[in-house]
Amino acid sequence: MAESKRKDSPLRRRLKVVAALSLAVAGALTLAPASAQAETTGDHCVYDIVTEELTCADTPEAALAANSVGIQADSVLVRMYNDTNYGTANGTHTLSAPGSYTCSAAYSPVEFTITRMGSFVNKASSVHTYHSCDVKLFDNESATGTSSTWIDNLANLNTAAGGWSNRASSYQVS
């Protein structure tokens, strides 16, 4: 699987600090080793932007719950669906960040580049974004090659210019 390639930007450093402080406030949390926390079976996966782990389960809700650590809730930034019209029957890929994260209003600079989609490569048929985020899809796993326009919410990715249903191998968020 390709790994995410991101600069350690001020935003990323801030997210790391927020995550570390959240764990400290939670007090006596006992964390299992990272390999034990990341469940990779199931059709619904959550990619955590801070831990860079892909956690999967049988439902979108169970994947989010398995991904969450401590008392701090995660913000869903992007959810891709294997079905058109935001259907969850055949799987989802969700991008999460700790706390209440909101994307900037501008497309530049790109806030996150996600190159780790697990088994969801070439499966997205619809996408929904949250917290002022937009997504740009790429043909290649390294966020290179042909890309879509910036997408906010789209119930059928085939209606996007160039037809993007079952085509995305990586994506950017801004």
PDB file of C-alpha atoms in Angstrom:
ATOM      1  CA  MET A   1       0.000   0.000   0.000  1.00  0.00           C
ATOM      2  CA  ALA A   2       1.253   3.474  -0.776  1.00  0.00           C
ATOM      3  CA  GLU A   3       1.890   5.704   2.229  1.00  0.00           C
ATOM      4  CA  SER A   4       0.717   9.318   2.577  1.00  0.00           C
ATOM      5  CA  LYS A   5       3.278  11.910   1.557  1.00  0.00           C
ATOM      6  CA  ARG A   6       2.725  15.188   3.389  1.00  0.00           C
ATOM      7  CA  LYS A   7       5.014  17.956   4.569  1.00  0.00           C
ATOM      8  CA  ASP A   8       5.087  18.501   8.303  1.00  0.00           C
ATOM      9  CA  SER A   9       3.252  21.800   7.911  1.00  0.00           C
ATOM     10  CA  PRO A  10       2.264  24.109  10.794  1.00  0.00           C
ATOM     11  CA  LEU A  11      -1.282  22.729  10.479  1.00  0.00           C
ATOM     12  CA  ARG A  12      -0.060  19.144  10.760  1.00  0.00           C
ATOM     13  CA  ARG A  13       2.121  20.033  13.757  1.00  0.00           C
ATOM     14  CA  ARG A  14      -0.903  21.726  15.362  1.00  0.00           C
ATOM     15  CA  LEU A  15      -3.032  18.618  14.801  1.00  0.00           C
ATOM     16  CA  LYS A  16      -0.320  16.497  16.433  1.00  0.00           C
ATOM     17  CA  VAL A  17      -0.224  18.823  19.463  1.00  0.00           C
ATOM     18  CA  VAL A  18      -4.033  18.757  19.778  1.00  0.00           C
ATOM     19  CA  ALA A  19      -4.014  14.968  19.613  1.00  0.00           C
ATOM     20  CA  ALA A  20      -1.247  14.703  22.222  1.00  0.00           C
ATOM     21  CA  LEU A  21      -3.004  17.130  24.573  1.00  0.00           C
ATOM     22  CA  SER A  22      -6.263  15.232  24.181  1.00  0.00           C
ATOM     23  CA  LEU A  23      -4.561  12.036  25.271  1.00  0.00           C
ATOM     24  CA  ALA A  24      -2.970  13.789  28.257  1.00  0.00           C
ATOM     25  CA  VAL A  25      -6.324  15.224  29.365  1.00  0.00           C
ATOM     26  CA  ALA A  26      -7.955  11.827  29.066  1.00  0.00           C
ATOM     27  CA  GLY A  27      -5.681  10.731  31.911  1.00  0.00           C
ATOM     28  CA  ALA A  28      -5.098   7.070  32.458  1.00  0.00           C
ATOM     29  CA  LEU A  29      -5.848   5.810  28.991  1.00  0.00           C
ATOM     30  CA  THR A  30      -4.300   2.489  28.231  1.00  0.00           C
ATOM     31  CA  LEU A  31      -3.525   2.248  24.551  1.00  0.00           C
ATOM     32  CA  ALA A  32      -2.877  -0.997  22.754  1.00  0.00           C
ATOM     33  CA  PRO A  33       0.024  -1.126  20.319  1.00  0.00           C
ATOM     34  CA  ALA A  34      -0.749   0.582  17.005  1.00  0.00           C
ATOM     35  CA  SER A  35      -0.847  -2.715  15.143  1.00  0.00           C
ATOM     36  CA  ALA A  36      -3.548  -3.985  17.501  1.00  0.00           C
ATOM     37  CA  GLN A  37      -5.649  -0.826  17.080  1.00  0.00           C
ATOM     38  CA  ALA A  38      -5.788  -0.806  13.298  1.00  0.00           C
ATOM     39  CA  GLU A  39      -8.400  -3.296  12.150  1.00  0.00           C
ATOM     40  CA  THR A  40      -8.240  -3.689   8.384  1.00  0.00           C
ATOM     41  CA  THR A  41     -11.163  -5.996   7.659  1.00  0.00           C
ATOM     42  CA  GLY A  42     -14.588  -4.711   6.733  1.00  0.00           C
ATOM     43  CA  ASP A  43     -16.068  -2.690   3.890  1.00  0.00           C
ATOM     44  CA  HIS A  44     -16.105   0.623   5.756  1.00  0.00           C
ATOM     45  CA  CYS A  45     -12.734   2.227   6.489  1.00  0.00           C
ATOM     46  CA  VAL A  46     -11.628   5.405   8.252  1.00  0.00           C
ATOM     47  CA  TYR A  47      -8.270   7.022   7.550  1.00  0.00           C
ATOM     48  CA  ASP A  48      -7.097   9.074  10.531  1.00  0.00           C
ATOM     49  CA  ILE A  49      -5.069  12.063   9.366  1.00  0.00           C
ATOM     50  CA  VAL A  50      -3.017  12.248  12.595  1.00  0.00           C
ATOM     51  CA  THR A  51      -2.217   8.589  13.275  1.00  0.00           C
ATOM     52  CA  GLU A  52      -2.077   7.773   9.545  1.00  0.00           C
ATOM     53  CA  GLU A  53      -3.913   4.521  10.291  1.00  0.00           C
ATOM     54  CA  LEU A  54      -6.637   2.927   8.235  1.00  0.00           C
ATOM     55  CA  THR A  55      -9.277   1.322  10.482  1.00  0.00           C
ATOM     56  CA  CYS A  56     -12.029  -0.810   8.962  1.00  0.00           C
ATOM     57  CA  ALA A  57     -15.247  -2.382  10.244  1.00  0.00           C
ATOM     58  CA  ASP A  58     -18.605  -3.679   9.045  1.00  0.00           C
ATOM     59  CA  THR A  59     -20.409  -0.276   9.210  1.00  0.00           C
ATOM     60  CA  PRO A  60     -19.311   3.369   8.840  1.00  0.00           C
ATOM     61  CA  GLU A  61     -20.259   4.005  12.481  1.00  0.00           C
ATOM     62  CA  ALA A  62     -18.293   1.022  13.771  1.00  0.00           C
ATOM     63  CA  ALA A  63     -15.230   2.098  11.765  1.00  0.00           C
ATOM     64  CA  LEU A  64     -15.397   5.610  13.264  1.00  0.00           C
ATOM     65  CA  ALA A  65     -15.827   4.200  16.771  1.00  0.00           C
ATOM     66  CA  ALA A  66     -12.865   1.841  16.305  1.00  0.00           C
ATOM     67  CA  ASN A  67     -10.770   4.732  15.010  1.00  0.00           C
ATOM     68  CA  SER A  68     -11.567   7.082  17.926  1.00  0.00           C
ATOM     69  CA  VAL A  69      -9.166   7.195  20.847  1.00  0.00           C
ATOM     70  CA  GLY A  70     -10.082   8.568  24.248  1.00  0.00           C
ATOM     71  CA  ILE A  71     -12.854  11.058  24.880  1.00  0.00           C
ATOM     72  CA  GLN A  72     -12.289  13.366  21.923  1.00  0.00           C
ATOM     73  CA  ALA A  73     -14.670  12.915  19.022  1.00  0.00           C
ATOM     74  CA  ASP A  74     -13.397  12.875  15.452  1.00  0.00           C
ATOM     75  CA  SER A  75     -14.547  15.198  12.686  1.00  0.00           C
ATOM     76  CA  VAL A  76     -15.470  13.550   9.410  1.00  0.00           C
ATOM     77  CA  LEU A  77     -13.929  15.640   6.632  1.00  0.00           C
ATOM     78  CA  VAL A  78     -14.667  13.455   3.593  1.00  0.00           C
ATOM     79  CA  ARG A  79     -16.730  10.326   3.037  1.00  0.00           C
ATOM     80  CA  MET A  80     -16.595   8.421  -0.246  1.00  0.00           C
ATOM     81  CA  TYR A  81     -19.215   5.813  -1.072  1.00  0.00           C
ATOM     82  CA  ASN A  82     -18.904   2.710  -3.239  1.00  0.00           C
ATOM     83  CA  ASP A  83     -22.515   3.343  -4.345  1.00  0.00           C
ATOM     84  CA  THR A  84     -24.046   6.354  -6.071  1.00  0.00           C
ATOM     85  CA  ASN A  85     -26.418   8.590  -4.092  1.00  0.00           C
ATOM     86  CA  TYR A  86     -24.322   8.161  -0.919  1.00  0.00           C
ATOM     87  CA  GLY A  87     -25.319   4.507  -0.491  1.00  0.00           C
ATOM     88  CA  THR A  88     -23.412   2.616   2.204  1.00  0.00           C
ATOM     89  CA  ALA A  89     -24.333  -0.979   1.253  1.00  0.00           C
ATOM     90  CA  ASN A  90     -21.079  -1.697  -0.595  1.00  0.00           C
ATOM     91  CA  GLY A  91     -18.571   0.240   1.503  1.00  0.00           C
ATOM     92  CA  THR A  92     -17.233   3.666   2.421  1.00  0.00           C
ATOM     93  CA  HIS A  93     -13.896   5.430   2.854  1.00  0.00           C
ATOM     94  CA  THR A  94     -13.879   8.210   5.454  1.00  0.00           C
ATOM     95  CA  LEU A  95     -11.198  10.806   6.248  1.00  0.00           C
ATOM     96  CA  SER A  96     -11.228  11.936   9.874  1.00  0.00           C
ATOM     97  CA  ALA A  97      -9.358  14.457  12.005  1.00  0.00           C
ATOM     98  CA  PRO A  98      -9.419  14.819  15.791  1.00  0.00           C
ATOM     99  CA  GLY A  99     -11.670  17.439  17.340  1.00  0.00           C
ATOM    100  CA  SER A 100     -13.586  20.019  15.382  1.00  0.00           C
ATOM    101  CA  TYR A 101     -11.389  20.671  12.351  1.00  0.00           C
ATOM    102  CA  THR A 102     -12.566  23.021   9.580  1.00  0.00           C
ATOM    103  CA  CYS A 103     -10.908  23.291   6.169  1.00  0.00           C
ATOM    104  CA  SER A 104      -9.782  26.652   4.814  1.00  0.00           C
ATOM    105  CA  ALA A 105     -11.870  28.442   2.210  1.00  0.00           C
ATOM    106  CA  ALA A 106      -9.064  28.409  -0.368  1.00  0.00           C
ATOM    107  CA  TYR A 107      -7.908  25.520  -2.560  1.00  0.00           C
ATOM    108  CA  SER A 108      -4.290  26.502  -2.087  1.00  0.00           C
ATOM    109  CA  PRO A 109      -2.377  25.386  -0.220  1.00  0.00           C
ATOM    110  CA  VAL A 110      -3.726  21.843  -0.215  1.00  0.00           C
ATOM    111  CA  GLU A 111      -4.385  20.795   3.379  1.00  0.00           C
ATOM    112  CA  PHE A 112      -4.091  17.013   3.046  1.00  0.00           C
ATOM    113  CA  THR A 113      -2.943  14.564   0.386  1.00  0.00           C
ATOM    114  CA  ILE A 114      -4.241  11.053   0.927  1.00  0.00           C
ATOM    115  CA  THR A 115      -2.493   8.235  -0.890  1.00  0.00           C
ATOM    116  CA  ARG A 116      -3.581   5.406   1.409  1.00  0.00           C
ATOM    117  CA  MET A 117      -7.089   4.286   0.496  1.00  0.00           C
ATOM    118  CA  GLY A 118      -6.666   0.587   1.240  1.00  0.00           C
ATOM    119  CA  SER A 119      -9.110  -1.592  -0.662  1.00  0.00           C
ATOM    120  CA  PHE A 120     -11.144   1.476  -1.687  1.00  0.00           C
ATOM    121  CA  VAL A 121      -8.904   2.308  -4.675  1.00  0.00           C
ATOM    122  CA  ASN A 122     -11.058   2.716  -7.808  1.00  0.00           C
ATOM    123  CA  LYS A 123     -14.325   2.218  -5.887  1.00  0.00           C
ATOM    124  CA  ALA A 124     -15.704   5.715  -5.126  1.00  0.00           C
ATOM    125  CA  SER A 125     -19.026   6.381  -6.865  1.00  0.00           C
ATOM    126  CA  SER A 126     -20.205   9.340  -4.760  1.00  0.00           C
ATOM    127  CA  VAL A 127     -18.572  11.720  -2.281  1.00  0.00           C
ATOM    128  CA  HIS A 128     -19.743  13.992   0.520  1.00  0.00           C
ATOM    129  CA  THR A 129     -17.538  16.556   2.245  1.00  0.00           C
ATOM    130  CA  TYR A 130     -17.957  18.277   5.605  1.00  0.00           C
ATOM    131  CA  HIS A 131     -16.541  21.238   7.561  1.00  0.00           C
ATOM    132  CA  SER A 132     -15.947  23.448   4.483  1.00  0.00           C
ATOM    133  CA  CYS A 133     -13.719  20.822   2.848  1.00  0.00           C
ATOM    134  CA  ASP A 134     -13.559  20.029  -0.855  1.00  0.00           C
ATOM    135  CA  VAL A 135     -11.870  17.057  -2.507  1.00  0.00           C
ATOM    136  CA  LYS A 136      -9.864  16.573  -5.711  1.00  0.00           C
ATOM    137  CA  LEU A 137      -9.580  12.999  -7.008  1.00  0.00           C
ATOM    138  CA  PHE A 138      -6.533  11.555  -8.815  1.00  0.00           C
ATOM    139  CA  ASP A 139      -6.051   8.584 -11.148  1.00  0.00           C
ATOM    140  CA  ASN A 140      -2.674   7.651  -9.655  1.00  0.00           C
ATOM    141  CA  GLU A 141      -2.020   6.460  -6.101  1.00  0.00           C
ATOM    142  CA  SER A 142       0.552   9.234  -5.594  1.00  0.00           C
ATOM    143  CA  ALA A 143      -1.924  12.118  -6.181  1.00  0.00           C
ATOM    144  CA  THR A 144      -0.478  12.665  -9.643  1.00  0.00           C
ATOM    145  CA  GLY A 145      -1.759  12.223 -13.152  1.00  0.00           C
ATOM    146  CA  THR A 146      -5.221  13.207 -14.286  1.00  0.00           C
ATOM    147  CA  SER A 147      -7.334  14.869 -11.607  1.00  0.00           C
ATOM    148  CA  SER A 148     -10.928  15.930 -11.157  1.00  0.00           C
ATOM    149  CA  THR A 149     -12.037  19.455 -10.453  1.00  0.00           C
ATOM    150  CA  TRP A 150     -12.589  20.342  -6.788  1.00  0.00           C
ATOM    151  CA  ILE A 151     -15.728  18.567  -5.565  1.00  0.00           C
ATOM    152  CA  ASP A 152     -17.904  19.502  -2.593  1.00  0.00           C
ATOM    153  CA  ASN A 153     -20.717  16.920  -2.673  1.00  0.00           C
ATOM    154  CA  LEU A 154     -21.586  14.772  -5.645  1.00  0.00           C
ATOM    155  CA  ALA A 155     -24.134  11.938  -5.592  1.00  0.00           C
ATOM    156  CA  ASN A 156     -22.815  10.424  -8.839  1.00  0.00           C
ATOM    157  CA  LEU A 157     -19.124  10.854  -9.654  1.00  0.00           C
ATOM    158  CA  ASN A 158     -19.805   9.837 -13.267  1.00  0.00           C
ATOM    159  CA  THR A 159     -21.438  13.260 -13.730  1.00  0.00           C
ATOM    160  CA  ALA A 160     -18.164  15.054 -12.876  1.00  0.00           C
ATOM    161  CA  ALA A 161     -16.146  16.256 -15.863  1.00  0.00           C
ATOM    162  CA  GLY A 162     -14.164  13.266 -17.106  1.00  0.00           C
ATOM    163  CA  GLY A 163     -16.371  10.742 -15.284  1.00  0.00           C
ATOM    164  CA  TRP A 164     -14.860   9.841 -11.908  1.00  0.00           C
ATOM    165  CA  SER A 165     -16.935   6.882 -10.740  1.00  0.00           C
ATOM    166  CA  ASN A 166     -14.710   3.919  -9.742  1.00  0.00           C
ATOM    167  CA  ARG A 167     -11.601   5.802 -10.806  1.00  0.00           C
ATOM    168  CA  ALA A 168      -9.946   7.559  -7.815  1.00  0.00           C
ATOM    169  CA  SER A 169      -6.718   6.084  -6.457  1.00  0.00           C
ATOM    170  CA  SER A 170      -5.792   9.032  -4.203  1.00  0.00           C
ATOM    171  CA  TYR A 171      -7.105  12.484  -3.321  1.00  0.00           C
ATOM    172  CA  GLN A 172      -6.386  15.914  -1.917  1.00  0.00           C
ATOM    173  CA  VAL A 173      -8.461  17.909   0.552  1.00  0.00           C
ATOM    174  CA  SER A 174      -8.670  21.656   0.896  1.00  0.00           C
TER     175      SER A 174
END
